[in-house]
mmCIF file of C-alpha atoms in Angstrom:
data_model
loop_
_atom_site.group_PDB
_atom_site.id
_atom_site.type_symbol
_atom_site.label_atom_id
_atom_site.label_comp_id
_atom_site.label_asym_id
_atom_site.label_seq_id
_atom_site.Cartn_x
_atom_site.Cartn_y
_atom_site.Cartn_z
ATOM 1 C CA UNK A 169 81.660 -0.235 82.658
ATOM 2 C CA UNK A 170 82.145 -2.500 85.712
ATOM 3 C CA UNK A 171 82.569 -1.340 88.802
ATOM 4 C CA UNK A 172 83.438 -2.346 92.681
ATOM 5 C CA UNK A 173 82.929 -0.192 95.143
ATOM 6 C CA UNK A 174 83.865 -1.087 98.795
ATOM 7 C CA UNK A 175 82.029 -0.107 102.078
ATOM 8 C CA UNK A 176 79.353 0.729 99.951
ATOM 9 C CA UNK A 177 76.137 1.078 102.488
ATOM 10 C CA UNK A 178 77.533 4.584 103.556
ATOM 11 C CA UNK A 179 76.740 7.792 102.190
ATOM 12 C CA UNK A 180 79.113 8.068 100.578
ATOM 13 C CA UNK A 181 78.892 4.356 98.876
ATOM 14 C CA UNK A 182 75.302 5.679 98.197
ATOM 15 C CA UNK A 183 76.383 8.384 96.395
ATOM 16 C CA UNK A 184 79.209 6.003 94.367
ATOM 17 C CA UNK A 185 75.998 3.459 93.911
ATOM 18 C CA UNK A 186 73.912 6.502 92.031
ATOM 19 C CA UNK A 187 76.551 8.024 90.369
ATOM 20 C CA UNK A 188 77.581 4.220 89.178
ATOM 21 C CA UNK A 189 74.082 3.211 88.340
ATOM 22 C CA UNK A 190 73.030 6.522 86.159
ATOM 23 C CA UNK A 191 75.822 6.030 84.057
ATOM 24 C CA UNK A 192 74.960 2.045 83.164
ATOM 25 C CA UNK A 193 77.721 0.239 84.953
ATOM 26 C CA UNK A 194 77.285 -3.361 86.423
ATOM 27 C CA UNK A 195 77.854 -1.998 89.836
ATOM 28 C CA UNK A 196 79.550 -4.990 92.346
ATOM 29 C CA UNK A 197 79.298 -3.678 96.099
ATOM 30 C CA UNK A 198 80.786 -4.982 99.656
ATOM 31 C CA UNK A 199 79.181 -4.434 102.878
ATOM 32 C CA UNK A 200 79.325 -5.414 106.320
ATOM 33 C CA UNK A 201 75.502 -6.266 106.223
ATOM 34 C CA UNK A 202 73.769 -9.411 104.627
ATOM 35 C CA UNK A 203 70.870 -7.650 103.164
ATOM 36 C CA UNK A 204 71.555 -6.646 98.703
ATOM 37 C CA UNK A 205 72.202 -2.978 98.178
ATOM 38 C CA UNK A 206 69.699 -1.493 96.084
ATOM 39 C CA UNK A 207 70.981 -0.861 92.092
ATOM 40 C CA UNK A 208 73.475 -3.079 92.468
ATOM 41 C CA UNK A 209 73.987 -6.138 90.254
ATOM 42 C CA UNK A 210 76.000 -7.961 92.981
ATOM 43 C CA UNK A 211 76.511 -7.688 96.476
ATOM 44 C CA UNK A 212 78.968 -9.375 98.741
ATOM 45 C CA UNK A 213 78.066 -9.695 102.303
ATOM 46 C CA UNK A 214 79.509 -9.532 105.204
ATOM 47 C CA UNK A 215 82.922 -7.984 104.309
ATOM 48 C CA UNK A 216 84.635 -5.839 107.753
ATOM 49 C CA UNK A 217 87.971 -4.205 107.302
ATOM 50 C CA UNK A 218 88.359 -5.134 110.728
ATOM 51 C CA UNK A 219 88.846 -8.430 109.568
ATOM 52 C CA UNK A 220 92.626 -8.985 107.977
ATOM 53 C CA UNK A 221 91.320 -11.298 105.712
ATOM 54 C CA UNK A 222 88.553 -8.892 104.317
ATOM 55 C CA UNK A 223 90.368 -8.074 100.853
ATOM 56 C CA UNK A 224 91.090 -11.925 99.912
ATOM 57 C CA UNK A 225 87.250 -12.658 101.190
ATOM 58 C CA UNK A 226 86.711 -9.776 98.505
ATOM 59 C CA UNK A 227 88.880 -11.065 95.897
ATOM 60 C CA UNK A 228 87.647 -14.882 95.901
ATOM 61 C CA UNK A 229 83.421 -13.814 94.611
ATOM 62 C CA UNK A 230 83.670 -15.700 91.702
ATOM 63 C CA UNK A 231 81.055 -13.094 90.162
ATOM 64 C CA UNK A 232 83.892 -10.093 90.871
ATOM 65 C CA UNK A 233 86.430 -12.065 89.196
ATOM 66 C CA UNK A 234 84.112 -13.397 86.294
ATOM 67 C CA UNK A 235 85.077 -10.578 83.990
ATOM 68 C CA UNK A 236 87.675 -7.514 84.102
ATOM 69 C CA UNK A 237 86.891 -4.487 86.958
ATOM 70 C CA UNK A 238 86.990 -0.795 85.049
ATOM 71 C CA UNK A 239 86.707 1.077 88.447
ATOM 72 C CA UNK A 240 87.379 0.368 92.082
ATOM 73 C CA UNK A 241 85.998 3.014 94.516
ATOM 74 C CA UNK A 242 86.945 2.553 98.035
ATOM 75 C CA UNK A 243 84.931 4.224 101.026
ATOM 76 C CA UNK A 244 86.270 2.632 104.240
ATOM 77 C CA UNK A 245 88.451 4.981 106.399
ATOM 78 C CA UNK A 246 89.626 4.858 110.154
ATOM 79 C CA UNK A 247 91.837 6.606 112.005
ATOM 80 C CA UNK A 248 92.496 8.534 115.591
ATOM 81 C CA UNK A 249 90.603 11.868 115.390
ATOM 82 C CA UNK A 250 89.121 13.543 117.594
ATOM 83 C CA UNK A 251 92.707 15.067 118.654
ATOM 84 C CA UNK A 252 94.838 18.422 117.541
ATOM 85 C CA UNK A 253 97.436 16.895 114.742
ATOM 86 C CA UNK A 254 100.025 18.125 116.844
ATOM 87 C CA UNK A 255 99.220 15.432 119.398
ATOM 88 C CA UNK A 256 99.179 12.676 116.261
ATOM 89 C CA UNK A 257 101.778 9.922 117.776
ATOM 90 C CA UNK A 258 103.569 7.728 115.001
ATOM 91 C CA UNK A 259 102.144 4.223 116.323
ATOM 92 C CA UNK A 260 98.602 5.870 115.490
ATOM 93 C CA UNK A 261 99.275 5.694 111.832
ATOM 94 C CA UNK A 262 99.822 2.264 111.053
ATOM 95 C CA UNK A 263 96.478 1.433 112.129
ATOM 96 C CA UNK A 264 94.566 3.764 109.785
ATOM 97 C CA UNK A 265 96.717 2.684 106.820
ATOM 98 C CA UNK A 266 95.543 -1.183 107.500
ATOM 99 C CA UNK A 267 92.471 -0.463 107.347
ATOM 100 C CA UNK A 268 92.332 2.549 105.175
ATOM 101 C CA UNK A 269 94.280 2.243 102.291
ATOM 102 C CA UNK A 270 96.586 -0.986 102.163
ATOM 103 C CA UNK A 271 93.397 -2.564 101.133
ATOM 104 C CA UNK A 272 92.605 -0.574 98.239
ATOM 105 C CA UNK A 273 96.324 -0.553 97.168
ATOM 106 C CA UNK A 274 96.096 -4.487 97.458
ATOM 107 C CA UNK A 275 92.667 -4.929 95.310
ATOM 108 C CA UNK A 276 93.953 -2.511 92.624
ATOM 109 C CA UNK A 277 96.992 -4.640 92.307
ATOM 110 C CA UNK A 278 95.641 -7.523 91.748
ATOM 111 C CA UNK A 279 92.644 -6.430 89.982
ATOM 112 C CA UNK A 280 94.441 -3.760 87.883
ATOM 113 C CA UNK A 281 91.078 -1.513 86.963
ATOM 114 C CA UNK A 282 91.422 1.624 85.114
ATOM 115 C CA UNK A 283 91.600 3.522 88.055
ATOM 116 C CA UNK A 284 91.178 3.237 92.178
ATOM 117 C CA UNK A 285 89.446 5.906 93.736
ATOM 118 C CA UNK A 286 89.356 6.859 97.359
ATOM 119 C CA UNK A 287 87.643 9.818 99.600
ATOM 120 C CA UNK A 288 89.843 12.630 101.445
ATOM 121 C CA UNK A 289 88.841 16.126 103.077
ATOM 122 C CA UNK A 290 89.910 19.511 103.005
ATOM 123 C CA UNK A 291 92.028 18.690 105.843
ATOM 124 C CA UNK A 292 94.825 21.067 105.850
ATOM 125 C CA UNK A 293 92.577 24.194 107.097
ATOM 126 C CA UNK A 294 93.545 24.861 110.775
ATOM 127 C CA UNK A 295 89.701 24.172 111.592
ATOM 128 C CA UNK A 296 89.768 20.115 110.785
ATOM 129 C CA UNK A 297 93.917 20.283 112.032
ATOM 130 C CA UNK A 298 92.531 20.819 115.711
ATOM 131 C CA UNK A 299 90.671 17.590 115.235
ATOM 132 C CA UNK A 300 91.498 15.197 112.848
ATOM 133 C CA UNK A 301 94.684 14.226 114.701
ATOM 134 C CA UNK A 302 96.301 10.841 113.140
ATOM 135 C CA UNK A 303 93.582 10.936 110.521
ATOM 136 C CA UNK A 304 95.178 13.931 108.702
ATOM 137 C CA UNK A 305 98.630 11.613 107.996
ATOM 138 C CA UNK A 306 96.652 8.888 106.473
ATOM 139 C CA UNK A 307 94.368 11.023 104.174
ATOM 140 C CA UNK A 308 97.716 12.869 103.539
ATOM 141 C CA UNK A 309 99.123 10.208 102.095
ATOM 142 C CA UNK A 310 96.678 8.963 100.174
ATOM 143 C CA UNK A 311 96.564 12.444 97.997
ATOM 144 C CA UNK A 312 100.198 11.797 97.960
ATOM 145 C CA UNK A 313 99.729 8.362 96.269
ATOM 146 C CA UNK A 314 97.538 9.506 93.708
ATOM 147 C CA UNK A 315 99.647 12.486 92.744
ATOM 148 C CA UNK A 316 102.648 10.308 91.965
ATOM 149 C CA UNK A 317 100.407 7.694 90.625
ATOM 150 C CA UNK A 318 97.749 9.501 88.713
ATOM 151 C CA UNK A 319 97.408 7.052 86.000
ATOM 152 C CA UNK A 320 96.599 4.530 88.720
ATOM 153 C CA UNK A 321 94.850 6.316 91.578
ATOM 154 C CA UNK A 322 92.388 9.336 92.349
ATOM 155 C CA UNK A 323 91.203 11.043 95.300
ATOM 156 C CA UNK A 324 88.014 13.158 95.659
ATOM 157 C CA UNK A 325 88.119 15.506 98.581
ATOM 158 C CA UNK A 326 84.777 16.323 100.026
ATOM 159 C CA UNK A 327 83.539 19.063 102.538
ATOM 160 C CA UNK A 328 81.855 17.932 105.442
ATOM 161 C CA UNK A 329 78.612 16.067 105.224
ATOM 162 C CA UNK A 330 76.316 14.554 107.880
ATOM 163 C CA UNK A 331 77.065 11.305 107.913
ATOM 164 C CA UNK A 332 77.861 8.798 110.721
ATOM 165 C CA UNK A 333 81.642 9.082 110.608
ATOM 166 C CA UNK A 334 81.527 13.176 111.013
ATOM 167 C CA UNK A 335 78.971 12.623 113.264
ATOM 168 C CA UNK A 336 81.452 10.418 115.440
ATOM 169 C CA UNK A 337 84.500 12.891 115.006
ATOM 170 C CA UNK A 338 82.479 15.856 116.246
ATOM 171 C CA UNK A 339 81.111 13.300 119.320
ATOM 172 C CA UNK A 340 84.721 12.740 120.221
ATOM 173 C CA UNK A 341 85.806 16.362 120.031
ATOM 174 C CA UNK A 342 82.631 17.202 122.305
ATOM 175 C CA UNK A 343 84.051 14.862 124.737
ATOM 176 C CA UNK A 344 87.461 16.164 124.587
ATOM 177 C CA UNK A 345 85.886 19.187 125.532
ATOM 178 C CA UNK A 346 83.929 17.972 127.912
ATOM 179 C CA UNK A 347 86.632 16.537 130.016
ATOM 180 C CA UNK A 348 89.870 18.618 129.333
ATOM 181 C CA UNK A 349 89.838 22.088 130.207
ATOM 182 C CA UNK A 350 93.291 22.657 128.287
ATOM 183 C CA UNK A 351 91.998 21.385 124.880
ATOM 184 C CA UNK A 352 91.819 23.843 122.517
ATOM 185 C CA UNK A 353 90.749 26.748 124.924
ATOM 186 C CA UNK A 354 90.161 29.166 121.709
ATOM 187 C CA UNK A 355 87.362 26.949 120.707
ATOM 188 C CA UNK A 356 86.004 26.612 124.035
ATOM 189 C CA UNK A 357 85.870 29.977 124.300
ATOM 190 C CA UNK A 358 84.251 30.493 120.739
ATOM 191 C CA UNK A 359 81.757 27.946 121.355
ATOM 192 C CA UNK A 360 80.805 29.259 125.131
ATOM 193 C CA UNK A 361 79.969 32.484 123.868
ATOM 194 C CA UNK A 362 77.935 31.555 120.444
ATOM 195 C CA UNK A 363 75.114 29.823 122.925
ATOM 196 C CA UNK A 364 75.122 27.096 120.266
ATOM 197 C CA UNK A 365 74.774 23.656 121.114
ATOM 198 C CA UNK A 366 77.904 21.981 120.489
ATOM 199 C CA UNK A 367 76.864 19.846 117.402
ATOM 200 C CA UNK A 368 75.224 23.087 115.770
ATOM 201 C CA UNK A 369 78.763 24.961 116.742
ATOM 202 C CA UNK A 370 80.400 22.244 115.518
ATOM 203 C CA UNK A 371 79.592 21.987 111.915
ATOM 204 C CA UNK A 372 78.600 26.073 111.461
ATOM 205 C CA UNK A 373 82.549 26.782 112.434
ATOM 206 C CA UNK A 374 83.192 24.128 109.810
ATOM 207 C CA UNK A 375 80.926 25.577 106.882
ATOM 208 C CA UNK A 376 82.443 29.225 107.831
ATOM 209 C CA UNK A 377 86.010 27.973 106.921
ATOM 210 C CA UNK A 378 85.069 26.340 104.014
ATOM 211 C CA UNK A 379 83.681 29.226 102.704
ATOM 212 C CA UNK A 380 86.309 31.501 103.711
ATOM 213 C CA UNK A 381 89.108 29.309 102.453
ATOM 214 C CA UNK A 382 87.713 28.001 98.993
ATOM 215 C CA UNK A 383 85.700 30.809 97.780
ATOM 216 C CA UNK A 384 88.358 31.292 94.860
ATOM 217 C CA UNK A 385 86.642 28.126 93.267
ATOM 218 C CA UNK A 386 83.255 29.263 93.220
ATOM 219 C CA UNK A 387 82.484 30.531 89.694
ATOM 220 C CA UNK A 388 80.003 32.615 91.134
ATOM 221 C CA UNK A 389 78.110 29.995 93.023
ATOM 222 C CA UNK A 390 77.092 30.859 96.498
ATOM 223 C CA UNK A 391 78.188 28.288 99.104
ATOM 224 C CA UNK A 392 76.378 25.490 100.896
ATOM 225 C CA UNK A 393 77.105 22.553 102.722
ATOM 226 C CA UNK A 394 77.890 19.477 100.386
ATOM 227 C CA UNK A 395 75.290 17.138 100.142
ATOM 228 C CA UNK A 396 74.918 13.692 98.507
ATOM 229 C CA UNK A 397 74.014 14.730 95.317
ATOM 230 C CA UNK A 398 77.346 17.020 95.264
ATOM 231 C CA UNK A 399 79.463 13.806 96.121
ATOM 232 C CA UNK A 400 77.196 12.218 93.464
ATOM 233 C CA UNK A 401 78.582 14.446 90.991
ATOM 234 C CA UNK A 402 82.251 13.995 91.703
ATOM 235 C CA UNK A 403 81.768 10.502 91.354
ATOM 236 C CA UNK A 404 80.181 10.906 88.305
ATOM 237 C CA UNK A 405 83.308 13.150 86.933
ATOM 238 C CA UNK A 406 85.679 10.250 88.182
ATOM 239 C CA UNK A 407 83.886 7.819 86.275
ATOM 240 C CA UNK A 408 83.490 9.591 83.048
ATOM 241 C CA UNK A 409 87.298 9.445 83.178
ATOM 242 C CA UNK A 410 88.462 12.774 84.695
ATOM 243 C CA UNK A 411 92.492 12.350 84.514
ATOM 244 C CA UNK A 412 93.098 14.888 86.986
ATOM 245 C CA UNK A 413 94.488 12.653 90.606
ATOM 246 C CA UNK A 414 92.582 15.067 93.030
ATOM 247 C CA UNK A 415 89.194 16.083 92.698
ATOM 248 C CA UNK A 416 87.161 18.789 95.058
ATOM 249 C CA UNK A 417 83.691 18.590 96.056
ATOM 250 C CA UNK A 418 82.906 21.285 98.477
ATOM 251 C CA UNK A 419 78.897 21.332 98.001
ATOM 252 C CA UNK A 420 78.280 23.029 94.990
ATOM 253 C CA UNK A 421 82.030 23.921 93.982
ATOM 254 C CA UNK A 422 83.932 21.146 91.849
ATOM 255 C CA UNK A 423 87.406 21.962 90.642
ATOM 256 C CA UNK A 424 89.945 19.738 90.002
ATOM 257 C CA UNK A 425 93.989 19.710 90.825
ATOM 258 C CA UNK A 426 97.117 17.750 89.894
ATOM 259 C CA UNK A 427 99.633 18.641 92.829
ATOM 260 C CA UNK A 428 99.591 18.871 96.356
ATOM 261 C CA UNK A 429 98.705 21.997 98.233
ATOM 262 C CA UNK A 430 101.119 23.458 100.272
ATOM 263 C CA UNK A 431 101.241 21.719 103.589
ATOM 264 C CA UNK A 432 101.189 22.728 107.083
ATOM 265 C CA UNK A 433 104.277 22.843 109.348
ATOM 266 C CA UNK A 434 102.192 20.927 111.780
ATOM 267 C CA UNK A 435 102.114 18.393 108.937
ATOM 268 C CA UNK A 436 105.127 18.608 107.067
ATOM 269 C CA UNK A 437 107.210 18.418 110.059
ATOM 270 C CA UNK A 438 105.330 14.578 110.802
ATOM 271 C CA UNK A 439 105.455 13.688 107.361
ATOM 272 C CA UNK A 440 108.211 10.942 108.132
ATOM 273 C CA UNK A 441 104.915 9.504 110.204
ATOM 274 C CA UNK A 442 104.086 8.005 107.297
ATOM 275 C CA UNK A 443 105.621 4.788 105.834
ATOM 276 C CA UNK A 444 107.234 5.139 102.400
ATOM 277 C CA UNK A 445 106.209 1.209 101.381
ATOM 278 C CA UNK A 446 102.819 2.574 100.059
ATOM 279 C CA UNK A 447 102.386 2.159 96.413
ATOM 280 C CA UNK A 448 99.997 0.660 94.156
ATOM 281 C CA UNK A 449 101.473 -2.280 92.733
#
């Protein structure tokens, strides 16, 4: 099995990297850095998806194009969060989709792997709605994608982790907070009178909603907060050829679907947000 996984010095990429690696694949990994990634056979340096040219820089390492790639696993994601949905403005989107998935729709079509996988959340609960503003339309439509294209493409949703990028989103809500009054006065009020810090507040209202929302998938085990080696494992599933489009990773719970859930007004009234050019080639 050969494998490329892009942006992968994250957590996430770590967890791609081990799930990869335990299951013998030549693993071929990008990253912004110049130092080698540990257990991989080949890393190419210095690759930013703020750079346009990032995917071609990708595609000409003459090792990645020495023989056929089985799997492509994409990590990179940007968008504006750190806003209610409802405040999501159309020119937002565009942005995220350059740098979130046009790239992994453009290395899949000219590499044409087995299968392209990419990361979304649970972000339909109300909870993550209040602040994952433009974000939500981009990760929307990139379960979208691999629903209508599940011989081609596959998402794995994953619960909140600590990592750098959640640790940014909840930074940005704080500051919301901080300096508008208006924003979101139930959680203001919520997090006022828990005497929580706001990063503690943060992620415990998070967990709470998980739990509450998902607990139908539990076969009986009791939730915690996903960890690595739970993203580990639905990387693992992916890669062991899983032919389901969506899988869920919410800590211990893995369960997989093959159709959308049932969206949000907030959401399916902006769905036109989203540009219908997106396929996978």
């Amino acid at each position: 099995m050969r494998v490329l996984i892009v942006g992968a010095g994250s957590v996430s990429g770590g967890a791609a990297i081990s799930a990869a690696h335990k299951l013998n694949a030549e693993i071929i990994a990008t990253t912004s850095r110049t130092e080698d990634l540990k257990d991989c056979s080949h890393t190419i340096h210095g690759i930013d998806l703020e750079n346009a040219a990032a995917v071609d820089l990708i595609l000409a390492d003459t090792v990645l194009r020495a023989a056929p790639v089985d799997y492509i696993i994409y990590i990179p994601a940007r968008g504006m969060v750190g806003i209610d949905i409802e405040e999501a403005e159309p020119g937002m989107i565009e942005p995220s989709l350059a740098y979130s998935v046009r790239p992994y729709l453009k290395l899949h079509s000219v590499l044409k792997p087995k299968r392209t996988i990419a990361l979304s959340g649970f972000i339909t609960m109300p909870e993550l709605m209040k602040i994952y503003g433009a974000m939500s339309f981009t990760k929307i439509a990139m379960e979208e994608l691999a629903v209508k294209n599940p011989e081609a493409l596959q998402i794995i949703r994953i619960g909140m982790f600590h990592s750098n990028s959640v640790r940014g989103i909840m930074i940005l809500a704080q500051r919301r907070f901080m300096r508008d009054p208006d924003y979101q006065p139930e959680w203001r009020a919520e997090w006022k009178s828990s005497g929580k810090r706001f990063p503690d507040f943060f992620y415990a209202k998070n967990y709470m909603a998980e739990e509450a929302t998902y607990r139908s998938h539990s076969n009986g085990k009791p939730f915690r907060p996903t960890e690595p080696q739970d993203i580990e494992a639905g990387f693992q599933l992916a890669l062991k050829g899983e032919k389901s489009p969506i899988i869920n990773v919410l800590g211990p719970w893995i369960w997989t679907e093959n159709a959308m859930p049932a969206l949000p007004e907030a959401i399916r009234s902006r769905l036109h947000y989203i540009p219908n050019d997106l396929k996978p080639g």
